[in-house]
Amino acid sequence: MVDDTDPFLSLDPQGADWDRLRATGHHMLDMMFDNLREIREQPVWQPLPDDIRTGFRHTPVPEHGMDAEAFGETFKQMVLPYSVGNRHPGFMGWVHGGGTPVGMLAEMLAAGLNANLGGRDHAPVEVERMVIRWASSLMGFPETASGLFVTGSSMANFIAVIVASRAAKDGLSLRQNGVGQRSLVGYAACSAHGCISRAFDLAGLGSDALRLVPVDDAFRMDTTALKAMIAADRQAGFEPFLVVGTAGTVDVGAIDPLDVISGIATKEELWFHVDGAFGAMAALSPHFKKALSGLERADSLAFDFHKWAQVPYDAGCVIVRDATKHAAAFAQTLSYLSREDRGLAAGAPWFCDLGPDLSRGFRALKVWATLSVYGTQRLGRMVDHCCAVARHLEARVDAEPMLELMAPVTLDIVCFRLRDCTLTDEQLDHLNGEIVKDVQIAGLAVPSTTRINGRLVIRAAIVNHRTMAADVDRMVDAVLAFAARRGLTAPG
Ligand SMILES: *Cc1c(COP(=O)(O)O)cnc(C)c1O
C-alpha cells in the first residue's frame, strides 16, 4: 500500500511552513541586494580562510536536513565574502562581466519556472528563439539565422567548428565515419583563444589541424601569411575548411581584419567563423560597431552575454547563418523536422537538434530581461564608457615614468608593465607577476597577467559596468605603491 499522508514526502513546505520559507526567501533577496549595493565597500577579492576551506573539504554528506534559513546563513558566512570578485568595480582581471541585479532576479524567475529548453512547444523556447533573432539582428546576421544558448564561448566555438566541418565537402559523412584518413585543416591567428585549438582537439580533427597564423604589430591576423599558408596546405594535400577571425582577442582586445578574412574565405570556399566572445558586444556601440566590419558576413559567430553584456554567468551564444547547415550537423534523425503537429511535442526544430545538450536551462530569460530592462542604447553607452575608462588608463600609463604600455588599446583592454632599467626582462617578468598578486591579496584591485611577445604583462580588462576612471586610478596607485615597496625606482 502506498502511504501518501507523510508530510515529508513532497519536498514542498506544508501549510504555514510556506510562509516561513517565503520570509526566508525575502530575507535572502534582501541580503543579496544589500551586498550588491555595498559592493564598493568590500575588498575586491579576499582569500578563503583556512577554516572555511577545511569546512568544505571535510563536511560529510548531510543525512538529515537543516532549515533553509540556516542554509542561507551558511552561504552568507562561507561563500558570499569569498567569491571571484568580478562584481566589484575594482575587478579588471581576465575578461569577466560584472552581472546586474536585474540578471539576478531573472535567474530566480528561471529557476522558479524550472523549464527544460531541450525542445517541445512552450513559451520559454519561443523566448530563446526571440533572443537569438535579436542577437542575429544586432550582429548584422539575417533574422533567419539559427542559434543556441550554451555555457560560454568555449562551447559556442566548439559547436561552430563542428558545424563548419560538417558543412565542408562530404562533411556530413564525418558524422558516421569519423575523420578517418581526411586531413581537414583550419586557420586562426596565433592570438586566438585557446578554446579554438581545444575545439579542434575535441572534434577529433586534432589540435595540429588548427594552423596558427602570425599577427602584425597591432596583434591582428596577418592575412598575407594566411593566404600563403592556405596555398601551402593545398599543395601538400590538406583540405582547408575553416578560418576563424577574432573580434576582441583575449590578451589585448585586437580585432582581426574581418573584412579581408571574409574575402579570403569566400574566394577559398572556407567557412568563416568569428570568435567575438566579448568583442562582438562592441556592436552595441555606434562608435565601435565599425571596427567589427566584416563580422556581419561570417558564416557563424560565437559570443558571450556573460562578459560585456553583464548577464550573470553563464550565457554563451552561437549563431549560424545557414539554419539548415546548423541542424544538419547535430540533428540525429530527420524527424527533427517533423515532430508532432500539435500538443507539447510539436514546435520543431528543437534546440536539442542544434547542439550536444538535450536537457537545457532557461539561460535566455536573463538575456531577455537584460535587453528589455536596459535596452541596447544604454548597454551601448556602457560599452562606450568601458572603452573610455580603458583610454583613461592608457593615458595614465603613458604619463607614469615607471609604466610602459605593451599593446595598442583597441577596445577595453590595457596591457602594461612596470619597468626598471637595472633589471633583466626575466626579473621584470617575475616582479610584475608578484606585484599583481600583492595588489590582489590586498583586496585593492584585481588586474591579471598575460604574456605578450614572451613578456609577462599586467592586463586590465574593463568589462564591468561598475568600473569608473577612479577605480583604474586606484589600481595604478596600488601597483606603483607595491612596486616602491619592492624597491623599484623611477628611471632618473
Ligand atoms: C572568454 C573568451 C573565450 C572563452 O569564452 P568562455 O565564455 O569563457 O567559454 C573565447 N574567446 C575569447 C576571445 C574570449 O575572450
Coordinates of C-alpha atoms and ligand atoms in Angstrom, one line a residue:
M1 CA 0.0 0.0 0.0
V2 CA 1.2 3.5 -0.8
D3 CA 1.1 5.9 2.1
D4 CA 0.5 9.4 0.8
T5 CA 0.0 11.0 4.2
D6 CA 3.6 11.7 5.3
P7 CA 4.0 15.4 5.0
F8 CA 7.7 15.0 4.2
L9 CA 7.1 13.0 1.0
S10 CA 6.9 16.1 -1.2
L11 CA 9.8 18.5 -0.9
D12 CA 7.5 21.5 -0.8
P13 CA 6.7 23.1 2.6
Q14 CA 3.4 22.2 4.2
G15 CA 0.8 24.7 5.5
A16 CA 2.3 27.5 7.5
D17 CA 5.8 26.4 6.5
W18 CA 5.2 28.1 3.2
D19 CA 5.1 31.5 5.0
R20 CA 8.3 30.7 6.8
L21 CA 10.1 29.8 3.7
R22 CA 8.7 32.9 1.9
A23 CA 10.1 35.0 4.7
T24 CA 13.4 33.3 4.4
G25 CA 13.3 33.9 0.6
H26 CA 12.7 37.6 1.1
H27 CA 15.5 37.7 3.6
M28 CA 17.9 36.1 1.1
L29 CA 16.8 38.6 -1.6
D30 CA 17.5 41.5 0.8
M31 CA 20.9 40.0 1.7
M32 CA 21.9 40.0 -2.0
F33 CA 20.5 43.5 -2.7
D34 CA 22.4 44.8 0.3
N35 CA 25.5 43.0 -0.7
L36 CA 25.3 44.4 -4.3
R37 CA 24.5 47.9 -3.2
E38 CA 27.5 48.0 -0.9
I39 CA 29.9 46.1 -3.1
R40 CA 32.3 49.0 -3.3
E41 CA 32.8 48.9 0.4
Q42 CA 34.1 45.3 0.3
P43 CA 37.6 44.2 -0.7
V44 CA 37.7 43.3 -4.4
W45 CA 38.8 39.8 -3.5
Q46 CA 39.9 38.0 -0.4
P47 CA 41.5 34.6 0.1
L48 CA 39.3 31.9 1.5
P49 CA 40.2 31.5 5.2
D50 CA 41.7 28.1 6.1
D51 CA 38.9 27.1 8.5
I52 CA 36.3 27.7 5.8
R53 CA 38.2 25.7 3.2
T54 CA 38.6 22.9 5.8
G55 CA 34.9 23.0 6.3
F56 CA 34.2 22.5 2.6
R57 CA 36.7 19.7 2.4
H58 CA 35.6 17.7 5.4
T59 CA 31.8 18.2 5.8
P60 CA 30.2 14.8 5.1
V61 CA 27.0 14.4 3.0
P62 CA 24.1 15.6 5.2
E63 CA 21.8 12.8 6.1
H64 CA 19.3 14.9 7.9
G65 CA 18.3 18.3 6.5
M66 CA 18.6 21.8 8.1
D67 CA 16.1 24.5 7.5
A68 CA 16.5 26.9 4.6
E69 CA 17.2 29.9 6.9
A70 CA 20.2 28.1 8.4
F71 CA 21.4 27.2 5.0
G72 CA 21.2 30.9 3.9
E73 CA 23.3 31.8 7.0
T74 CA 25.9 29.2 5.9
F75 CA 26.1 30.7 2.4
K76 CA 26.5 34.1 4.0
Q77 CA 29.4 33.0 6.1
M78 CA 31.2 30.6 3.9
V79 CA 30.6 31.8 0.3
L80 CA 29.4 35.4 0.0
P81 CA 32.6 37.2 1.1
Y82 CA 34.9 34.8 -0.8
S83 CA 33.7 34.8 -4.4
V84 CA 35.6 35.7 -7.5
G85 CA 35.2 39.5 -7.1
N86 CA 34.1 40.1 -10.7
R87 CA 31.0 42.1 -9.5
H88 CA 33.4 44.6 -7.9
P89 CA 34.3 47.8 -9.8
G90 CA 38.0 47.1 -8.9
F91 CA 37.9 43.8 -10.8
M92 CA 39.8 44.1 -14.1
G93 CA 41.3 40.6 -14.2
W94 CA 40.8 38.3 -17.1
V95 CA 37.6 39.2 -19.1
H96 CA 34.7 38.9 -16.7
G97 CA 31.3 40.5 -16.7
G98 CA 30.0 42.2 -13.6
G99 CA 26.4 41.0 -13.6
T100 CA 23.4 43.1 -12.7
P101 CA 20.6 43.0 -10.1
V102 CA 18.1 42.5 -12.9
G103 CA 20.0 39.5 -14.1
M104 CA 19.9 38.1 -10.6
L105 CA 16.2 38.4 -10.4
A106 CA 15.8 36.8 -13.8
E107 CA 17.9 33.8 -12.6
M108 CA 15.4 33.4 -9.8
L109 CA 12.4 33.5 -12.1
A110 CA 14.0 31.0 -14.4
A111 CA 14.8 28.6 -11.5
G112 CA 11.2 29.0 -10.2
L113 CA 9.9 28.0 -13.7
N114 CA 12.4 25.1 -14.0
A115 CA 11.8 24.8 -17.7
N116 CA 13.7 22.4 -19.9
L117 CA 14.6 24.0 -23.2
G118 CA 15.8 20.9 -25.0
G119 CA 12.6 21.1 -27.0
R120 CA 8.8 20.9 -27.1
D121 CA 6.3 23.6 -27.5
H122 CA 6.2 26.3 -24.8
A123 CA 6.9 29.9 -24.2
P124 CA 10.4 29.6 -22.9
V125 CA 11.5 28.1 -26.2
E126 CA 9.9 31.0 -28.0
V127 CA 11.8 33.4 -25.7
E128 CA 15.1 31.7 -26.7
R129 CA 14.2 31.9 -30.4
M130 CA 13.3 35.6 -30.0
V131 CA 16.6 36.5 -28.2
I132 CA 18.5 34.6 -30.9
R133 CA 16.7 36.6 -33.5
W134 CA 17.6 39.8 -31.6
A135 CA 21.2 38.8 -31.3
S136 CA 21.3 38.0 -35.1
S137 CA 19.9 41.3 -36.0
L138 CA 22.3 43.2 -33.6
M139 CA 25.2 41.4 -35.2
G140 CA 24.1 42.1 -38.8
F141 CA 23.0 38.5 -39.4
P142 CA 19.7 37.7 -41.2
E143 CA 16.8 37.1 -38.9
T144 CA 16.6 33.6 -40.3
A145 CA 19.9 32.6 -38.8
S146 CA 19.9 29.7 -36.3
G147 CA 21.4 29.8 -32.9
L148 CA 21.6 28.4 -29.4
F149 CA 22.4 29.4 -25.9
V150 CA 25.3 27.5 -24.4
T151 CA 27.6 27.7 -21.3
G152 CA 30.1 30.1 -22.9
S153 CA 32.1 30.9 -26.0
S154 CA 34.3 27.8 -25.5
M155 CA 31.2 25.7 -26.2
A156 CA 29.9 28.1 -28.9
N157 CA 33.2 28.0 -30.7
F158 CA 33.3 24.2 -30.4
I159 CA 29.8 23.9 -32.0
A160 CA 30.8 26.3 -34.8
V161 CA 33.9 24.1 -35.6
I162 CA 31.6 21.0 -35.7
V163 CA 29.1 22.8 -38.0
A164 CA 31.9 24.1 -40.2
S165 CA 33.5 20.6 -40.6
R166 CA 30.1 19.1 -41.4
A167 CA 29.5 21.8 -44.0
A168 CA 32.8 21.0 -45.8
K169 CA 32.8 18.9 -48.9
D170 CA 31.4 15.4 -47.9
G171 CA 31.5 16.7 -44.4
L172 CA 28.2 15.1 -43.4
S173 CA 29.9 11.7 -43.7
L174 CA 32.2 12.7 -40.8
R175 CA 29.2 12.2 -38.6
Q176 CA 29.1 8.5 -39.2
N177 CA 32.5 7.7 -40.3
G178 CA 34.6 10.0 -38.2
V179 CA 37.6 11.9 -39.6
G180 CA 39.3 8.7 -40.8
Q181 CA 42.0 9.5 -43.4
R182 CA 40.8 13.0 -44.1
S183 CA 43.1 15.9 -43.4
L184 CA 40.9 18.8 -42.8
V185 CA 42.8 21.9 -41.6
G186 CA 41.6 25.3 -40.3
Y187 CA 43.2 28.7 -39.5
A188 CA 43.2 31.2 -36.7
A189 CA 45.6 33.9 -35.6
C190 CA 48.2 32.8 -33.0
S191 CA 46.4 35.3 -30.7
A192 CA 43.2 33.2 -30.9
H193 CA 41.8 32.0 -27.6
G194 CA 42.9 28.5 -26.5
C195 CA 39.4 27.2 -26.8
I196 CA 39.7 27.2 -30.7
S197 CA 42.6 24.8 -30.5
R198 CA 40.7 22.7 -27.9
A199 CA 37.7 22.7 -30.2
F200 CA 39.8 21.1 -32.9
D201 CA 41.1 18.6 -30.4
L202 CA 37.5 17.7 -29.1
A203 CA 36.2 17.5 -32.7
G204 CA 38.7 14.8 -33.4
L205 CA 40.4 16.9 -36.0
G206 CA 43.5 17.2 -33.8
S207 CA 44.8 20.5 -32.5
D208 CA 47.6 20.4 -35.1
A209 CA 44.9 20.7 -37.7
L210 CA 44.5 24.3 -36.5
R211 CA 47.2 26.3 -38.2
L212 CA 48.2 29.4 -36.3
V213 CA 48.7 32.4 -38.5
P214 CA 51.2 35.1 -37.4
V215 CA 50.0 38.5 -36.3
D216 CA 51.1 42.1 -37.3
D217 CA 52.4 44.8 -34.9
A218 CA 48.9 45.5 -33.8
F219 CA 48.3 41.8 -32.9
R220 CA 45.8 41.3 -35.9
M221 CA 46.0 38.3 -38.1
D222 CA 48.5 38.7 -41.0
T223 CA 46.2 37.9 -43.9
T224 CA 49.1 37.7 -46.4
A225 CA 50.5 34.9 -44.3
L226 CA 47.0 33.4 -44.1
K227 CA 46.8 33.2 -47.9
A228 CA 50.3 31.7 -48.2
M229 CA 49.5 29.1 -45.5
I230 CA 46.3 28.0 -47.3
A231 CA 48.1 27.7 -50.6
A232 CA 50.9 25.6 -49.0
D233 CA 48.4 23.3 -47.3
R234 CA 46.5 22.7 -50.5
Q235 CA 49.8 22.0 -52.3
A236 CA 50.6 19.4 -49.6
G237 CA 47.3 17.7 -50.0
F238 CA 45.5 19.1 -47.0
E239 CA 41.8 20.2 -47.1
P240 CA 41.4 23.7 -45.7
F241 CA 37.8 24.1 -44.5
L242 CA 37.7 26.9 -41.9
V243 CA 39.1 30.3 -41.0
V244 CA 38.5 31.8 -37.6
G245 CA 38.7 35.5 -37.0
T246 CA 38.7 37.0 -33.5
A247 CA 36.8 40.2 -32.7
G248 CA 38.5 41.2 -29.5
T249 CA 41.4 39.0 -28.6
V250 CA 41.5 37.9 -25.0
D251 CA 45.1 39.2 -24.4
V252 CA 45.0 42.7 -25.9
G253 CA 41.5 43.2 -27.4
A254 CA 42.7 43.3 -31.0
I255 CA 40.2 42.8 -33.8
D256 CA 41.4 40.7 -36.8
P257 CA 40.8 42.3 -40.2
L258 CA 37.4 40.6 -40.5
D259 CA 36.6 42.2 -43.9
V260 CA 39.7 40.9 -45.5
I261 CA 39.4 37.5 -43.9
S262 CA 35.8 37.3 -45.2
G263 CA 37.0 38.0 -48.7
I264 CA 39.7 35.3 -48.5
A265 CA 37.2 32.8 -47.1
T266 CA 34.8 33.4 -49.9
K267 CA 37.5 33.1 -52.6
E268 CA 38.9 29.9 -51.0
E269 CA 35.5 28.5 -50.2
L270 CA 36.2 28.2 -46.5
W271 CA 33.8 28.6 -43.6
F272 CA 34.3 31.9 -41.9
H273 CA 33.7 31.8 -38.2
V274 CA 34.2 34.7 -35.8
D275 CA 35.1 34.3 -32.1
G276 CA 33.5 37.5 -30.7
A277 CA 33.4 36.3 -27.1
F278 CA 33.4 39.8 -25.6
G279 CA 34.3 42.0 -28.6
A280 CA 31.1 41.3 -30.5
M281 CA 29.3 43.3 -27.9
A282 CA 31.0 46.4 -29.4
A283 CA 28.2 46.1 -31.9
L284 CA 26.0 47.8 -29.3
S285 CA 28.0 51.0 -29.6
P286 CA 27.6 53.2 -32.6
H287 CA 31.2 54.3 -32.1
F288 CA 32.8 50.9 -32.1
K289 CA 30.5 49.0 -34.4
K290 CA 32.5 50.0 -37.5
A291 CA 35.6 48.3 -36.0
L292 CA 33.7 45.0 -36.4
S293 CA 33.1 45.5 -40.1
G294 CA 33.1 42.1 -41.8
L295 CA 31.6 40.3 -38.8
E296 CA 28.2 40.5 -40.4
R297 CA 29.5 38.4 -43.3
A298 CA 30.6 35.5 -41.1
D299 CA 29.0 32.0 -41.5
S300 CA 28.9 31.7 -37.7
L301 CA 29.6 33.7 -34.6
A302 CA 30.4 32.7 -31.0
F303 CA 30.0 35.3 -28.3
D304 CA 29.1 35.7 -24.6
F305 CA 26.3 37.6 -22.9
H306 CA 28.0 37.0 -19.6
K307 CA 31.0 39.1 -20.4
W308 CA 30.4 42.6 -21.8
A309 CA 26.6 42.4 -21.8
Q310 CA 26.7 41.9 -18.0
V311 CA 24.3 38.9 -17.9
P312 CA 25.1 36.7 -15.0
Y313 CA 27.1 33.5 -15.7
D314 CA 26.6 31.6 -17.7
A315 CA 25.3 32.8 -21.1
G316 CA 27.2 32.0 -24.2
C317 CA 25.7 32.0 -27.7
V318 CA 26.4 30.6 -31.1
I319 CA 24.8 31.9 -34.3
V320 CA 24.9 30.1 -37.6
R321 CA 23.8 32.0 -40.7
D322 CA 22.5 28.9 -42.6
A323 CA 19.9 27.2 -40.3
T324 CA 19.9 24.1 -42.4
K325 CA 23.6 23.5 -42.1
H326 CA 23.4 24.1 -38.3
A327 CA 20.7 21.4 -37.9
A328 CA 22.4 19.0 -40.4
A329 CA 25.5 19.0 -38.1
F330 CA 23.6 17.9 -34.9
A331 CA 20.1 16.6 -35.6
Q332 CA 20.1 12.8 -35.0
T333 CA 17.2 11.9 -37.2
L334 CA 15.3 13.6 -39.9
S335 CA 12.3 13.5 -37.6
Y336 CA 13.6 16.8 -36.2
L337 CA 11.8 18.5 -39.0
S338 CA 8.5 16.6 -38.4
R339 CA 7.8 16.3 -34.7
E340 CA 4.2 16.2 -33.6
D341 CA 1.9 18.6 -35.4
R342 CA 0.2 19.7 -32.1
G343 CA 0.5 19.2 -28.4
L344 CA 3.5 19.7 -26.3
A345 CA 5.7 17.6 -28.6
A346 CA 5.2 20.0 -31.5
G347 CA 7.3 23.0 -32.4
A348 CA 10.2 21.5 -34.4
P349 CA 13.1 22.1 -34.8
W350 CA 14.1 21.8 -31.2
F351 CA 17.2 23.2 -29.6
C352 CA 18.4 19.7 -28.8
D353 CA 18.9 19.3 -32.6
L354 CA 21.3 22.2 -32.7
G355 CA 24.0 21.2 -30.2
P356 CA 25.2 18.4 -27.9
D357 CA 22.8 19.1 -25.0
L358 CA 19.4 17.5 -24.6
S359 CA 18.3 19.0 -21.3
R360 CA 18.9 22.7 -21.2
G361 CA 18.0 25.5 -18.8
F362 CA 16.4 28.8 -19.5
R363 CA 19.5 31.0 -20.0
A364 CA 17.6 33.1 -22.5
L365 CA 15.4 34.6 -19.8
K366 CA 18.2 36.5 -18.1
V367 CA 19.3 37.8 -21.5
W368 CA 15.8 38.8 -22.4
A369 CA 15.4 40.6 -19.1
T370 CA 18.8 42.4 -19.5
L371 CA 18.0 43.6 -23.0
S372 CA 14.4 44.5 -22.1
V373 CA 15.2 46.4 -18.9
Y374 CA 18.3 48.2 -20.0
G375 CA 17.8 48.4 -23.8
T376 CA 20.5 48.4 -26.4
Q377 CA 21.1 52.1 -26.2
R378 CA 22.0 52.1 -22.5
L379 CA 24.1 48.9 -23.0
G380 CA 25.9 50.6 -25.9
R381 CA 26.7 53.6 -23.6
M382 CA 28.1 51.2 -21.1
V383 CA 30.3 49.7 -23.7
D384 CA 31.5 53.2 -24.8
H385 CA 32.2 54.0 -21.1
C386 CA 34.3 50.9 -20.6
C387 CA 36.4 51.9 -23.6
A388 CA 36.7 55.4 -22.3
V389 CA 37.9 54.1 -19.0
A390 CA 40.4 52.0 -20.8
R391 CA 41.6 55.1 -22.7
H392 CA 41.9 56.9 -19.4
L393 CA 44.1 54.1 -18.1
E394 CA 46.2 54.2 -21.3
A395 CA 46.8 57.9 -20.7
R396 CA 47.7 57.3 -17.1
V397 CA 50.2 54.6 -18.1
D398 CA 51.7 56.9 -20.6
A399 CA 52.1 59.6 -18.0
E400 CA 53.8 57.3 -15.4
P401 CA 57.6 57.0 -15.9
M402 CA 57.5 53.6 -14.1
L403 CA 55.0 52.2 -16.5
E404 CA 55.1 51.1 -20.1
L405 CA 52.2 50.4 -22.5
M406 CA 52.7 46.9 -24.0
A407 CA 50.0 46.8 -26.7
P408 CA 47.8 49.3 -28.6
V409 CA 44.4 49.8 -26.9
T410 CA 41.6 48.9 -29.4
L411 CA 38.6 48.4 -27.1
D412 CA 38.6 47.9 -23.3
I413 CA 41.8 46.0 -22.6
V414 CA 45.0 47.7 -21.5
C415 CA 48.3 45.8 -21.2
F416 CA 51.2 47.5 -19.4
R417 CA 54.3 46.7 -17.4
L418 CA 56.5 48.1 -14.7
R419 CA 59.9 49.0 -15.9
D420 CA 63.3 49.4 -14.3
C421 CA 66.4 49.7 -16.4
T422 CA 68.5 47.9 -13.8
L423 CA 66.5 44.7 -14.1
T424 CA 66.6 42.0 -16.8
D425 CA 63.4 41.1 -18.7
E426 CA 63.2 37.9 -16.7
Q427 CA 63.5 39.7 -13.4
L428 CA 60.8 42.2 -14.6
D429 CA 58.5 39.3 -15.6
H430 CA 58.8 37.9 -12.1
L431 CA 58.4 41.3 -10.4
N432 CA 55.3 42.3 -12.4
G433 CA 53.7 38.9 -11.6
E434 CA 54.4 39.3 -7.9
I435 CA 53.0 42.8 -7.8
V436 CA 49.8 41.7 -9.4
K437 CA 49.5 39.1 -6.6
D438 CA 50.3 41.8 -4.0
V439 CA 47.5 44.0 -5.3
Q440 CA 45.0 41.2 -5.4
I441 CA 45.8 39.9 -1.9
A442 CA 45.5 43.4 -0.5
G443 CA 41.9 43.5 -1.9
L444 CA 42.6 46.8 -3.6
A445 CA 42.1 45.8 -7.2
V446 CA 42.3 42.8 -9.4
P447 CA 44.3 43.1 -12.5
S448 CA 45.6 39.9 -14.1
T449 CA 48.6 39.0 -16.2
T450 CA 49.2 37.7 -19.7
R451 CA 52.2 37.2 -22.0
I452 CA 52.9 39.4 -24.9
N453 CA 55.8 38.7 -27.2
G454 CA 57.1 36.4 -24.5
R455 CA 57.0 39.0 -21.7
L456 CA 54.7 38.9 -18.7
V457 CA 52.5 42.0 -18.6
I458 CA 49.8 43.4 -16.4
R459 CA 46.4 43.2 -18.1
A460 CA 43.4 45.3 -17.1
A461 CA 40.2 44.4 -18.9
I462 CA 37.4 47.0 -18.3
V463 CA 34.4 44.7 -18.8
N464 CA 32.5 45.6 -15.7
H465 CA 29.8 48.3 -16.0
R466 CA 30.7 49.5 -12.4
T467 CA 34.3 50.3 -13.2
M468 CA 35.0 54.0 -13.3
A469 CA 38.1 56.1 -14.1
A470 CA 38.7 56.5 -10.3
D471 CA 38.9 52.7 -10.0
V472 CA 41.6 52.3 -12.6
D473 CA 43.5 55.1 -10.9
R474 CA 43.3 53.2 -7.6
M475 CA 44.6 50.1 -9.4
V476 CA 47.6 52.0 -10.8
D477 CA 48.3 53.7 -7.5
A478 CA 48.3 50.2 -5.8
V479 CA 50.6 48.8 -8.5
L480 CA 53.0 51.7 -8.0
A481 CA 52.9 51.6 -4.2
F482 CA 53.8 47.8 -4.2
A483 CA 56.5 48.5 -6.8
A484 CA 58.0 51.1 -4.5
R485 CA 57.8 48.7 -1.5
R486 CA 59.7 46.1 -3.6
G487 CA 62.4 48.7 -4.3
L488 CA 61.6 49.6 -7.9
T489 CA 62.6 53.1 -8.6
A490 CA 61.6 55.5 -11.4
P491 CA 64.2 55.9 -14.2
G492 CA 66.2 59.1 -13.5
Ligands
LIG1 C1 36.5 34.5 -22.8 C2 36.8 34.1 -24.2 C3 36.6 32.9 -24.8 C4 36.0 31.8 -23.9 O1 34.7 32.1 -23.5 P1 34.0 31.4 -22.3 O2 32.7 32.1 -22.2 O3 34.9 31.7 -21.1 O4 33.9 29.9 -22.5 C5 36.9 32.6 -26.1 N1 37.4 33.6 -26.9 C6 37.7 34.8 -26.4 C7 38.3 35.8 -27.3 C8 37.4 35.1 -25.1 O5 37.7 36.4 -24.6

